[in-house]
Tab-separated table of C-alpha atoms in Angstrom:
chain	number	residue	atom	x	y	z
A	30	MET	CA	77.257	105.553	32.960
A	31	SER	CA	80.507	103.591	33.421
A	32	PRO	CA	82.691	104.364	36.459
A	33	THR	CA	85.714	106.585	35.979
A	34	LYS	CA	88.959	104.645	35.448
A	35	HIS	CA	92.067	105.849	37.228
A	36	THR	CA	95.732	105.342	36.450
A	37	PRO	CA	97.795	103.460	39.094
A	38	ARG	CA	99.219	106.741	40.424
A	39	GLU	CA	95.748	108.273	40.672
A	40	ARG	CA	94.541	105.109	42.400
A	41	ILE	CA	97.354	105.433	44.965
A	42	ARG	CA	96.297	109.005	45.721
A	43	ASN	CA	92.617	108.127	45.971
A	44	ASP	CA	93.230	105.150	48.271
A	45	MET	CA	95.809	106.752	50.529
A	46	THR	CA	95.212	110.493	50.826
A	47	ALA	CA	91.979	110.056	52.764
A	48	GLU	CA	94.000	109.315	55.900
A	49	ASN	CA	97.315	110.944	54.965
A	50	GLN	CA	97.265	114.335	53.274
A	51	VAL	CA	100.848	113.785	52.106
A	52	ILE	CA	101.907	110.287	51.012
A	53	ARG	CA	105.140	109.253	52.727
A	54	ALA	CA	107.184	107.345	50.167
A	55	VAL	CA	110.441	105.398	50.090
A	56	ALA	CA	112.350	103.966	47.134
A	57	TYR	CA	114.036	100.589	46.874
A	58	THR	CA	116.888	100.122	44.393
A	59	ARG	CA	119.654	97.727	43.397
A	60	VAL	CA	123.111	99.120	42.625
A	61	SER	CA	126.295	97.748	41.048
A	62	THR	CA	128.741	95.742	43.159
A	63	LYS	CA	131.680	97.836	41.929
A	64	ARG	CA	132.235	100.554	44.518
A	65	GLU	CA	132.717	103.519	42.172
A	66	GLN	CA	129.766	102.543	39.988
A	67	GLN	CA	127.765	101.702	43.097
A	68	ASP	CA	128.173	105.163	44.622
A	69	LYS	CA	127.411	106.885	41.321
A	70	SER	CA	124.380	104.699	40.632
A	71	TYR	CA	122.955	105.131	44.126
A	72	ASN	CA	123.371	108.924	44.053
A	73	ASN	CA	121.809	109.138	40.584
A	74	GLN	CA	118.841	107.006	41.622
A	75	LYS	CA	118.417	108.982	44.832
A	76	ARG	CA	118.262	112.242	42.885
A	77	TYR	CA	115.823	110.670	40.433
A	78	TYR	CA	113.449	109.566	43.185
A	79	GLU	CA	113.664	112.968	44.856
A	80	PHE	CA	112.512	114.476	41.550
A	81	PHE	CA	109.887	111.766	40.999
A	82	CYS	CA	108.317	112.241	44.445
A	83	LYS	CA	108.336	116.006	44.092
A	84	GLN	CA	106.467	115.678	40.791
A	85	GLU	CA	103.924	113.284	42.319
A	86	GLY	CA	103.461	115.290	45.506
A	87	TYR	CA	104.930	112.566	47.745
A	88	LYS	CA	107.244	113.110	50.690
A	89	LEU	CA	110.384	111.006	50.130
A	90	ILE	CA	111.421	109.518	53.473
A	91	GLU	CA	114.366	107.320	52.416
A	92	THR	CA	116.052	105.574	49.484
A	93	TYR	CA	117.155	102.039	50.339
A	94	GLY	CA	119.892	100.673	48.053
A	95	ASP	CA	121.235	97.105	48.061
A	96	LYS	CA	124.377	95.838	46.337
A	97	GLY	CA	124.297	93.406	43.447
A	98	SER	CA	121.466	91.966	41.432
A	99	GLY	CA	119.408	88.823	41.177
A	100	THR	CA	119.304	86.125	43.847
A	101	ASN	CA	122.885	86.813	44.950
A	102	ALA	CA	122.158	90.387	45.928
A	103	SER	CA	122.770	91.525	49.456
A	104	ARG	CA	119.377	92.235	51.069
A	105	LYS	CA	120.397	94.193	54.158
A	106	GLU	CA	118.717	97.418	53.094
A	107	PHE	CA	115.665	95.536	51.877
A	108	LEU	CA	115.229	94.025	55.346
A	109	ASN	CA	115.784	97.449	56.918
A	110	MET	CA	113.026	98.820	54.711
A	111	LEU	CA	110.646	96.053	55.776
A	112	TYR	CA	111.495	96.716	59.423
A	113	ASP	CA	110.624	100.391	58.928
A	114	ALA	CA	107.378	99.244	57.284
A	115	GLY	CA	106.422	97.320	60.420
A	116	ILE	CA	107.332	93.896	59.040
A	117	ASP	CA	109.596	91.471	60.922
A	118	ALA	CA	111.739	88.979	58.974
A	119	ASN	CA	113.089	85.750	60.460
A	120	GLN	CA	115.507	83.744	58.321
A	121	ILE	CA	114.603	80.093	57.869
A	122	LYS	CA	117.455	77.960	59.165
A	123	GLY	CA	119.654	76.484	56.469
A	124	THR	CA	118.159	78.599	53.661
A	125	LYS	CA	118.271	82.104	52.200
A	126	ASP	CA	114.507	82.438	52.684
A	127	TYR	CA	112.610	84.349	55.354
A	128	ASP	CA	109.321	84.179	57.192
A	129	TYR	CA	107.608	87.563	57.354
A	130	TYR	CA	105.376	88.744	60.192
A	131	ILE	CA	103.503	91.926	60.989
A	132	SER	CA	105.050	93.604	64.012
A	133	GLU	CA	102.795	93.962	67.036
A	134	ILE	CA	104.679	96.997	68.365
A	135	ARG	CA	105.877	99.001	65.329
A	136	LYS	CA	103.836	101.063	62.906
A	137	PRO	CA	104.994	101.802	59.326
A	138	LEU	CA	107.109	104.919	58.881
A	139	PHE	CA	105.831	105.355	55.327
A	140	ASP	CA	102.867	104.589	53.082
A	141	LEU	CA	104.367	103.730	49.708
A	142	ILE	CA	107.353	101.802	48.322
A	143	ILE	CA	108.536	102.776	44.843
A	144	CYS	CA	110.419	100.014	43.021
A	145	LYS	CA	111.621	99.872	39.424
A	146	ASP	CA	110.407	96.343	38.677
A	147	PRO	CA	108.909	93.304	40.477
A	148	SER	CA	112.098	91.316	39.738
A	149	ARG	CA	114.068	93.764	41.897
A	150	PHE	CA	111.692	93.462	44.810
A	151	ALA	CA	111.477	89.722	45.523
A	152	ARG	CA	113.565	86.573	44.997
A	153	ASN	CA	110.549	84.499	43.992
A	154	ALA	CA	106.782	84.655	43.539
A	155	SER	CA	105.992	83.151	46.928
A	156	GLU	CA	108.065	85.746	48.768
A	157	GLY	CA	106.797	88.549	46.564
A	158	MET	CA	103.096	87.889	47.074
A	159	THR	CA	103.537	87.217	50.790
A	160	LEU	CA	105.109	90.657	51.170
A	161	VAL	CA	102.498	92.322	48.980
A	162	LYS	CA	99.743	91.001	51.275
A	163	ARG	CA	101.589	91.657	54.554
A	164	LEU	CA	102.377	95.223	53.519
A	165	ARG	CA	98.825	95.821	52.338
A	166	LYS	CA	97.534	94.808	55.777
A	167	VAL	CA	99.639	97.517	57.431
A	168	GLY	CA	98.608	100.109	54.842
A	169	VAL	CA	101.796	100.119	52.758
A	170	HIS	CA	101.559	99.717	48.984
A	171	ILE	CA	104.177	99.109	46.289
A	172	TYR	CA	104.349	100.968	42.991
A	173	PHE	CA	106.288	99.175	40.209
A	174	GLU	CA	107.503	101.824	37.774
A	175	SER	CA	108.300	99.617	34.782
A	176	ARG	CA	104.788	98.131	34.879
A	177	ASP	CA	102.962	101.269	36.011
A	178	LYS	CA	101.008	99.126	38.481
A	179	SER	CA	100.382	99.394	42.192
A	180	THR	CA	99.483	96.881	44.881
A	181	ALA	CA	96.921	99.403	46.150
A	182	ASP	CA	94.461	97.643	43.832
A	183	ALA	CA	94.056	93.960	44.813
A	184	ASP	CA	92.699	93.305	41.307
A	185	ASN	CA	96.320	93.563	40.119
A	186	ASP	CA	97.483	90.639	42.282
A	187	ASP	CA	97.229	87.926	39.608
A	188	GLN	CA	99.195	90.013	37.141
A	189	ILE	CA	101.829	90.980	39.718
A	190	ASN	CA	102.172	87.334	40.753
A	191	GLN	CA	102.850	86.418	37.112
A	192	TRP	CA	105.564	89.066	36.917
A	193	PHE	CA	107.188	87.608	40.020
A	194	LEU	CA	107.031	84.139	38.419
A	195	ASN	CA	108.599	85.456	35.207
A	196	GLY	CA	111.419	87.087	37.152
A	197	GLU	CA	112.022	83.899	39.139
A	198	SER	CA	112.186	81.837	35.947
A	199	GLU	CA	114.578	84.274	34.277
A	200	SER	CA	116.832	84.315	37.357
A	201	ARG	CA	117.049	80.514	37.361
A	202	ALA	CA	117.836	80.428	33.646
A	203	THR	CA	120.618	82.989	34.112
A	204	SER	CA	122.056	80.962	36.996
A	205	ARG	CA	122.077	77.810	34.851
A	206	ARG	CA	123.851	79.622	32.008
A	207	ILE	CA	126.553	80.956	34.346
A	208	LYS	CA	127.141	77.543	35.938
A	209	THR	CA	127.367	75.876	32.527
A	210	THR	CA	129.892	78.457	31.327
A	211	LEU	CA	132.025	78.095	34.447
A	212	ARG	CA	131.963	74.294	34.189
A	213	TYR	CA	132.963	74.449	30.515
A	214	ASN	CA	135.828	76.878	31.209
A	215	ARG	CA	137.076	74.659	34.026
A	216	GLU	CA	137.020	71.502	31.903
A	217	GLU	CA	138.673	73.254	28.953
A	218	GLU	CA	141.202	74.957	31.283
A	219	ILE	CA	140.101	78.390	30.091
A	220	TYR	CA	141.266	81.130	32.454
A	221	THR	CA	138.999	84.179	32.496
A	222	THR	CA	139.715	87.334	34.458
A	223	GLY	CA	139.510	91.075	34.065
A	224	ALA	CA	143.295	91.497	34.436
A	225	LEU	CA	146.011	88.877	34.262
A	226	PRO	CA	148.538	88.543	37.111
A	227	TYR	CA	151.973	90.111	36.764
A	228	ALA	CA	154.272	88.273	34.278
A	229	LEU	CA	151.348	86.830	32.314
A	230	TYR	CA	149.850	88.137	29.078
A	231	ARG	CA	147.729	86.980	26.157
A	232	ASP	CA	149.496	86.181	22.920
A	233	GLU	CA	148.206	86.794	19.396
A	234	ASN	CA	146.002	83.702	19.671
A	235	GLY	CA	144.426	84.863	22.896
A	236	ASP	CA	146.225	82.199	24.945
A	237	ILE	CA	147.909	82.992	28.262
A	238	ALA	CA	151.687	83.228	27.974
A	239	VAL	CA	154.591	84.018	30.320
A	240	ASP	CA	156.714	87.148	30.022
A	241	ASP	CA	160.206	85.742	30.650
A	242	GLU	CA	161.722	89.004	31.922
A	243	GLN	CA	158.873	89.692	34.358
A	244	ALA	CA	158.909	86.042	35.413
A	245	LYS	CA	162.494	86.508	36.618
A	246	VAL	CA	161.280	89.255	38.925
A	247	VAL	CA	158.547	86.992	40.311
A	248	VAL	CA	161.078	84.223	41.016
A	249	GLU	CA	163.482	86.679	42.661
A	250	VAL	CA	160.758	88.103	44.906
A	251	PHE	CA	159.710	84.579	45.880
A	252	GLU	CA	163.276	83.587	46.775
A	253	LEU	CA	163.800	86.787	48.777
A	254	SER	CA	160.570	86.188	50.683
A	255	LYS	CA	161.846	82.786	51.780
A	256	THR	CA	165.093	84.294	53.081
A	257	LEU	CA	163.631	87.408	54.668
A	258	GLY	CA	160.845	85.385	56.166
A	259	GLN	CA	163.365	83.526	58.329
A	260	ARG	CA	164.619	86.697	59.992
A	261	ARG	CA	163.409	87.671	63.447
């Protein structure tokens, strides 16, 4: 008779509820860099994870949300989450990378990290797998929603490592595309912005043009600033 197969969520329960009757979970998210969208996104994701954990029978301890996306994202909350998991992070001098160590004095405040996708968890495969193994040693597992896989099962490591590699490759390709576009715009003297400065507008050809009447105001303000700036 073949052994019973469990889904990743069932596997998490089976592996973790022996010692903890209620699984203590946290969520890690990325949110938009625009403040209004950021607040809305974070609150929406927080409510979602509250619902998710209630459905799964987990106790949601915290939702950690960082700004931005990709390799340029701020990682303050990510590092705070690792600290609460009993992992110390020391930044390598002259780089954006970190060395990760298991704390000798702190114990994890939770048992499970819920993350949408491996690409949101780590900058590269090396960092990702290092954290997977460090966290596993302290009894903390990661559940990746989009893949429906958990690090509770070490048999998933090769597959998770490949997902980290794919995310790293995609991030590098995106970075190259952005740099190429910026270099092209600079060489072709193409000005791109969400809103043009006062006295400038785009004509029927899409080129930047000067509004003569508004330009007079700009010149007048500039001249006044020179005169008023001399007063004490």
